[in-house]
Every structure is written in C-alpha cells, then in structure tokens.
PDB file of C-alpha atoms in Angstrom:
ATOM      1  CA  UNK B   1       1.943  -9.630  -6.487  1.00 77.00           C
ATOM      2  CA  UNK B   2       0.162 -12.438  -4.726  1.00 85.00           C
ATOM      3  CA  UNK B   3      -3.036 -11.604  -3.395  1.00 95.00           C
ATOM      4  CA  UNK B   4      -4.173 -12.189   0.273  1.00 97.00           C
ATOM      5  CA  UNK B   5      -7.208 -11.793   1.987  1.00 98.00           C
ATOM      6  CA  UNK B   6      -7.769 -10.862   5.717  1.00 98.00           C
ATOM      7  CA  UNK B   7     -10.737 -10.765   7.835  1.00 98.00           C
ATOM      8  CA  UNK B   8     -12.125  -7.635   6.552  1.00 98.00           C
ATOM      9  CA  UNK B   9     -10.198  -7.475   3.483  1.00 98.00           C
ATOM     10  CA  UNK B  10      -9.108  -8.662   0.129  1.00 98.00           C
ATOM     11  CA  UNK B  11      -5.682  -7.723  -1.401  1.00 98.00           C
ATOM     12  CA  UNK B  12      -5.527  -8.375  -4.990  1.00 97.00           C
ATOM     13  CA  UNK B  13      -2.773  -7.374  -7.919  1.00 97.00           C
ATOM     14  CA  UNK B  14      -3.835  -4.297  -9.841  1.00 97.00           C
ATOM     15  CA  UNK B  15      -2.175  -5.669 -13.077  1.00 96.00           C
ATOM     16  CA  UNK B  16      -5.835  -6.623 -14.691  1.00 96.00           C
ATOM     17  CA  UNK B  17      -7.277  -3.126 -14.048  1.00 95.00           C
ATOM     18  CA  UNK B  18      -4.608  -1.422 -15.567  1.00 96.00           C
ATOM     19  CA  UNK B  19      -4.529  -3.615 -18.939  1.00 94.00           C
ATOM     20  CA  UNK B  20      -8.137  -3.689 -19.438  1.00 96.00           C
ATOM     21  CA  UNK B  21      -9.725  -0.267 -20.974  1.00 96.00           C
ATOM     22  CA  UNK B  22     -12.733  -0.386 -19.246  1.00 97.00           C
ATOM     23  CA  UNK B  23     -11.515  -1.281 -15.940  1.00 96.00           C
ATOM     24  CA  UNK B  24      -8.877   1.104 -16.349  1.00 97.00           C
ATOM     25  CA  UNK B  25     -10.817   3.879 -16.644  1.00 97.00           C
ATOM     26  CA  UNK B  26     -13.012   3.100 -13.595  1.00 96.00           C
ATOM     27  CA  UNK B  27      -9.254   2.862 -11.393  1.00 96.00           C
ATOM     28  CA  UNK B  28      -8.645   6.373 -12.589  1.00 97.00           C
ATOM     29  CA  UNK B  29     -11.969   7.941 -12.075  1.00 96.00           C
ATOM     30  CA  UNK B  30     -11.533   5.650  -8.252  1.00 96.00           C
ATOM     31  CA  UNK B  31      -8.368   7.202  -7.938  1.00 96.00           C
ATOM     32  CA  UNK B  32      -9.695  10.999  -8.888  1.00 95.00           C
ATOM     33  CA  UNK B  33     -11.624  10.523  -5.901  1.00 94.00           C
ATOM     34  CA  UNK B  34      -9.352   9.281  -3.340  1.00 94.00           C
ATOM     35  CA  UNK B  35      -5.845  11.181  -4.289  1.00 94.00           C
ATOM     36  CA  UNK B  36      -7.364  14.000  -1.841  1.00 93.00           C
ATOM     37  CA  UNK B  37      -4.997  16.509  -0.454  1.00 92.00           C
ATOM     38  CA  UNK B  38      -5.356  14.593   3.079  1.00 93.00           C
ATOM     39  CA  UNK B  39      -4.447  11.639   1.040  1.00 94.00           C
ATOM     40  CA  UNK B  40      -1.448  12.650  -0.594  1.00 92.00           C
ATOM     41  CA  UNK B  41       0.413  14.758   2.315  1.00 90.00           C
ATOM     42  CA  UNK B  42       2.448  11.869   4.574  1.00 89.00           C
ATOM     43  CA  UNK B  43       3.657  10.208   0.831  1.00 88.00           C
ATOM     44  CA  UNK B  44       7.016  10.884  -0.793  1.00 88.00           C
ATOM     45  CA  UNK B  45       7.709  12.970  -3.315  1.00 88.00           C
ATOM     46  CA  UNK B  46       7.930  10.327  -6.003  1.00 85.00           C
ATOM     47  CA  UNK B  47       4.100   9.160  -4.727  1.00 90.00           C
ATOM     48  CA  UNK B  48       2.309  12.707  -5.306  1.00 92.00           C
ATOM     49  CA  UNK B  49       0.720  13.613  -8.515  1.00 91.00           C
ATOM     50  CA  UNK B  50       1.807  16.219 -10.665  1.00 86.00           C
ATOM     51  CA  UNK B  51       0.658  19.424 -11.220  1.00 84.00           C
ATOM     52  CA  UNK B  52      -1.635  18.477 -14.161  1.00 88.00           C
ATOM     53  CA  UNK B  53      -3.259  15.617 -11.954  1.00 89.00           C
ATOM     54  CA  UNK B  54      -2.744  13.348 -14.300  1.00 94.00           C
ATOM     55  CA  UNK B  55      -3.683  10.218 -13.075  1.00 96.00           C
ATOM     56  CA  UNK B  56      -3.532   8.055 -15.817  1.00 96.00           C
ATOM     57  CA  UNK B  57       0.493   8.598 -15.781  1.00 95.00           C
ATOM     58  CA  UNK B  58       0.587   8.538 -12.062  1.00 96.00           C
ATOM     59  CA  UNK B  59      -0.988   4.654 -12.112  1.00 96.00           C
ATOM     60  CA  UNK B  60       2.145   3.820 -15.080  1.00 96.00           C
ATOM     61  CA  UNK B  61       4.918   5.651 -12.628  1.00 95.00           C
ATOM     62  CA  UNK B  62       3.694   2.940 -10.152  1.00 95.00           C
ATOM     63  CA  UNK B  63       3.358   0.480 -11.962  1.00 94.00           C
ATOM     64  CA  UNK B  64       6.664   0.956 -13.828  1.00 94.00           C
ATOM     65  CA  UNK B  65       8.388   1.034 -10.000  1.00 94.00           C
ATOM     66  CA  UNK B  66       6.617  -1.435  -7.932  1.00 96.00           C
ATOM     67  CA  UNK B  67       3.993  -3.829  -7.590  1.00 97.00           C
ATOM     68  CA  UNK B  68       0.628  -2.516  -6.690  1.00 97.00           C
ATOM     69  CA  UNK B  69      -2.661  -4.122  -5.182  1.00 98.00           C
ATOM     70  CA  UNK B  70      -6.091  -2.859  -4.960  1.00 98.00           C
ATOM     71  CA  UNK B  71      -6.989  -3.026  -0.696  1.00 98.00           C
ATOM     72  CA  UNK B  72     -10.906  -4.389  -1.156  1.00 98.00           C
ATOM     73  CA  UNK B  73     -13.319  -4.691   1.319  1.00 98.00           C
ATOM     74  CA  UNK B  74     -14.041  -8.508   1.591  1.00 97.00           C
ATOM     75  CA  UNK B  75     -18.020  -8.101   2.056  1.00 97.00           C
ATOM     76  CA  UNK B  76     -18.758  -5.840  -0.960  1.00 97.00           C
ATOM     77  CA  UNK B  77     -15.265  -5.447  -2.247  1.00 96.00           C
ATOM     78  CA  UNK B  78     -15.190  -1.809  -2.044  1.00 96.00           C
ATOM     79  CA  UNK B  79     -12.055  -0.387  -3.035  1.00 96.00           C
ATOM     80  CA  UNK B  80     -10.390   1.025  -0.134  1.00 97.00           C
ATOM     81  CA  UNK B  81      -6.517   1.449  -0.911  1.00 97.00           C
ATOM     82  CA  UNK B  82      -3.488   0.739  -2.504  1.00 97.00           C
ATOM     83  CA  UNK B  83      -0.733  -1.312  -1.066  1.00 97.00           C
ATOM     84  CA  UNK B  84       2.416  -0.770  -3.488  1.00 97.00           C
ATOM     85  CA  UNK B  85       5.705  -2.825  -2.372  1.00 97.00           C
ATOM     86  CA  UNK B  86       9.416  -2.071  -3.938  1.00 95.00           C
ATOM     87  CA  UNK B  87      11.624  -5.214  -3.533  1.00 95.00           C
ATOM     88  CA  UNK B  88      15.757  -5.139  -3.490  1.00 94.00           C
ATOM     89  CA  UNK B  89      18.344  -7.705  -2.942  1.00 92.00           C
ATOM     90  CA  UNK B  90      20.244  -8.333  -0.235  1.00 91.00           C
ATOM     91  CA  UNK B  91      20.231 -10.851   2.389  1.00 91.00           C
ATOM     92  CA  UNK B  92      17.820 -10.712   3.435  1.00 92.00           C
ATOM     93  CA  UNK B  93      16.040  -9.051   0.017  1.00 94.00           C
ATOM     94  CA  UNK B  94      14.300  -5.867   1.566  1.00 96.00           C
ATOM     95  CA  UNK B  95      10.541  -4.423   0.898  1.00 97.00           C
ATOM     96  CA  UNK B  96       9.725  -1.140   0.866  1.00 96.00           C
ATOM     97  CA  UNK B  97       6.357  -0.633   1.653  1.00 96.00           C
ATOM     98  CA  UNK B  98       3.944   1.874   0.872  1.00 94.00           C
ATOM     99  CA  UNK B  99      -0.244   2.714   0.983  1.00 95.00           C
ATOM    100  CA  UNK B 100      -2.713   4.515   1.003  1.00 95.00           C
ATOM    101  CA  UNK B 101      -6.472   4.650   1.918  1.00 96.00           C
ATOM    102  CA  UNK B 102      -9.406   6.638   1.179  1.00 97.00           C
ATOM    103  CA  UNK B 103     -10.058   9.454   3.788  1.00 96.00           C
ATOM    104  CA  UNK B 104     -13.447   7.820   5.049  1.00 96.00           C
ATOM    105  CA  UNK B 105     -11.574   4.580   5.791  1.00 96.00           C
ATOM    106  CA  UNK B 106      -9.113   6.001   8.147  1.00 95.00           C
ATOM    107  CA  UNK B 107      -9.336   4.809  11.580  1.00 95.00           C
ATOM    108  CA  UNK B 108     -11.001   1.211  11.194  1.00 97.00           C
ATOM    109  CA  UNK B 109      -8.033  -0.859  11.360  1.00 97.00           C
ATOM    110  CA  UNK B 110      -8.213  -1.776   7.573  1.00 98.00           C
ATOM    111  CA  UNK B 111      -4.348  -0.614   7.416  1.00 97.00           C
ATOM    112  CA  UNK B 112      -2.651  -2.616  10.584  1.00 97.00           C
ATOM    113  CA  UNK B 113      -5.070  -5.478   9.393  1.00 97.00           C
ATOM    114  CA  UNK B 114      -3.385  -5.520   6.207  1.00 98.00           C
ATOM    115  CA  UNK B 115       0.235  -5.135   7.145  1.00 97.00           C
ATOM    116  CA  UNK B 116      -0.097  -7.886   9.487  1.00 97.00           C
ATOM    117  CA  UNK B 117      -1.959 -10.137   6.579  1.00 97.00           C
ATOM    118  CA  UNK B 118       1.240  -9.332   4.086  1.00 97.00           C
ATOM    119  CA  UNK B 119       3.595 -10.437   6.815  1.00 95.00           C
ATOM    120  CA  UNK B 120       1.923 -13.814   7.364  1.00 95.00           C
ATOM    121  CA  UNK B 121       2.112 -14.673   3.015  1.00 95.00           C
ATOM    122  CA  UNK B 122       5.582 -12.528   2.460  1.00 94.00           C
ATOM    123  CA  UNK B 123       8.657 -15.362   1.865  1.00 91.00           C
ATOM    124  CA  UNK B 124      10.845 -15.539   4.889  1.00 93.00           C
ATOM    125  CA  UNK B 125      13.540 -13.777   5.435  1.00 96.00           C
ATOM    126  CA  UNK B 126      13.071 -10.508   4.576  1.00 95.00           C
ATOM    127  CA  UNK B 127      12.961  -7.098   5.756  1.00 96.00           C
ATOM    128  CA  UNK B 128       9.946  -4.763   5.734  1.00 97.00           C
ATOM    129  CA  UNK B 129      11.002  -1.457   5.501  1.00 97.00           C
ATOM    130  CA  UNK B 130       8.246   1.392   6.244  1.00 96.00           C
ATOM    131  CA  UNK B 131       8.603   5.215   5.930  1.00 94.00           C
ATOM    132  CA  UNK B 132       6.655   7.754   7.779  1.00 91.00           C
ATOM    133  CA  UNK B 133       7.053  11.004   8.498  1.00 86.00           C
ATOM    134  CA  UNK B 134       7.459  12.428  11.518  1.00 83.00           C
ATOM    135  CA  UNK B 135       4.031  14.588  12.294  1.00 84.00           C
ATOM    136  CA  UNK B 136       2.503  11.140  11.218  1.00 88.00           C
ATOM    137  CA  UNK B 137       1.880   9.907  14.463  1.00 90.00           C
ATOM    138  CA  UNK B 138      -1.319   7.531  13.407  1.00 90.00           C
ATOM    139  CA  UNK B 139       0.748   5.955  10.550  1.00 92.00           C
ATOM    140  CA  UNK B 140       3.743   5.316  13.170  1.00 94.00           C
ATOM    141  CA  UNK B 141       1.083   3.764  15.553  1.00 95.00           C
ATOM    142  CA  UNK B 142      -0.438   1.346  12.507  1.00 96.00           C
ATOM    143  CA  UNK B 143       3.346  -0.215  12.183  1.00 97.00           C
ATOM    144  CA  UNK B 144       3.819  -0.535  15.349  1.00 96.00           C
ATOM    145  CA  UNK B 145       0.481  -2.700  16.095  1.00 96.00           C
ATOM    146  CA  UNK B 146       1.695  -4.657  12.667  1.00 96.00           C
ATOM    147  CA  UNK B 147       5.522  -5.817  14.754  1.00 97.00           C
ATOM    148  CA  UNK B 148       7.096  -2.835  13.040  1.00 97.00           C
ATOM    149  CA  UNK B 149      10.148  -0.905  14.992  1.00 97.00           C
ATOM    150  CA  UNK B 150      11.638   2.310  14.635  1.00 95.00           C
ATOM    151  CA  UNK B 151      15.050   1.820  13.136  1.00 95.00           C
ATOM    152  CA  UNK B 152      16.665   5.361  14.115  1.00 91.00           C
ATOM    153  CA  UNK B 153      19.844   4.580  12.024  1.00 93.00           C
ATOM    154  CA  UNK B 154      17.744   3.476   8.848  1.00 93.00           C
ATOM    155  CA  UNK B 155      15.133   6.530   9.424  1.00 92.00           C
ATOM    156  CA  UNK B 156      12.629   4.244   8.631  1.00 96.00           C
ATOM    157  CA  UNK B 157      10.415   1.162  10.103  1.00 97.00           C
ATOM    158  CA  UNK B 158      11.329  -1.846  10.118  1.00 97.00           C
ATOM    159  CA  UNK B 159      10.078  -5.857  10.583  1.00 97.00           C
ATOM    160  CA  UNK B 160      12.355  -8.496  10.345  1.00 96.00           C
ATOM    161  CA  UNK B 161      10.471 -11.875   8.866  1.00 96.00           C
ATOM    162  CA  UNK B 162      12.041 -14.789  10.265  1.00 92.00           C
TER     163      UNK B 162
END
C-alpha cells in the first residue's frame, strides 16, 4: 500500500512490522490492547479474532487478504488504527474498505480525516465500497463527511472516484 499522510495523521504499510521479529511482536502486544470488545463489535465476521485470541494469526489472515496500514499520529506517531483495503476488478476496479481505531481515539475526526486523505492518493476511477452496520450510526456519519453514499441496492457505502 502507498502511504499518505494527512494533517493529523500518517498512513503507512504494515508490511515492515510484520516481517521484522521485533517489531512484530510490539504490533501484537499494540494490537492485544486495542482488539477491545468495543473495538471488534461493528466488524465482520471474517475481522474478529478467534476464540483463542490469537493475534499473531489474526495479523497473517489480514495480511494474507488485504493490504493493511498502521493509522499514526503525525506529531508523535502514535499508533492509532488500522486501515485494511481489499481490491477487485472491474471497471471501475472496486475497494473494499475497512478500519479500525483504538477506543480512546474515537470521536476526534482521525477516521473521516483519513478516508478523505485515501481518496485524494487512490488511482482514479474506482469505487470505494464501505460496510457498516446498521446500529452504527457514528461509522455511517464518518462516510458520509468523507463523500460516501448509501447504496441501498449494494447494502453498502459507496464513493465513486472520478
């Protein structure tokens, strides 16, 4: 994945972390942290961790599907996410898009700041294509102030990049 940076933030591939032991292992014990019930609750099925809360498999199932980028604060750069995208081709090729954020950086923008950032460096066209369940109303409101539409036939969000 190419990596971005916003006002506030810096988006930057995960690849490095995961192939280097000792970076690796602080992801996991990051991850440990943040994969909080709260956390996990609005993602699909495929995102949740498994019984044994193994996390080490969890960041090779993602890897394995997607690409994945570590959501950094710019200032101190803080982990505060994930961003993971799925791409398929078509015309135009579409993007699923998932993330997550730690609980204690919910409600400062960091997410619609972010979405709006991938837009601007994503090739043109595509479609972004954004899931969210429906007693999610704050994630529905973050892809709306990104240009994001409810697409009632899809069942899912969508921006067109033109």
């Amino acid at each position: 994945m190419r990596g971005f940076t916003t006002n506030r933030l810096l988006i930057e591939d995960w690849t490095p972390h995961c192939h280097d032991a000792v970076r690796r292992s602080s992801l996991e014990d990051w991850l440990r942290g943040i994969l909080t019930p709260a956390v996990l609750a609005p993602l699909p099925p495929p995102l949740q961790l498994d019984q044994s809360g193994d996390v080490s498999g969890w960041i090779d199932a993602r890897g394995a599907e997607s690409e994945v980028a570590l959501i950094r604060r710019r200032d101190d750069r803080a982990i505060l996410g994930l961003l993971i995208l799925a791409r398929f081709d078509g015309e135009p090729p579409d993007i699923h898009i998932g993330y997550l954020f730690a609980e204690e950086s919910w409600g400062r923008g960091y997410a619609t700041e972010m979405l709006r950032g991938l837009a601007e460096i994503l090739d043109r066209p595509a479609r972004l294509l954004a899931g969210v369940e429906a007693d999610n109303a704050a994630s529905a409101r973050v892809l709306e102030k990104a240009g994001f539409a409810q697409d009632a036939h899809l069942g899912l969000y969508v921006r067109n990049l033109r």
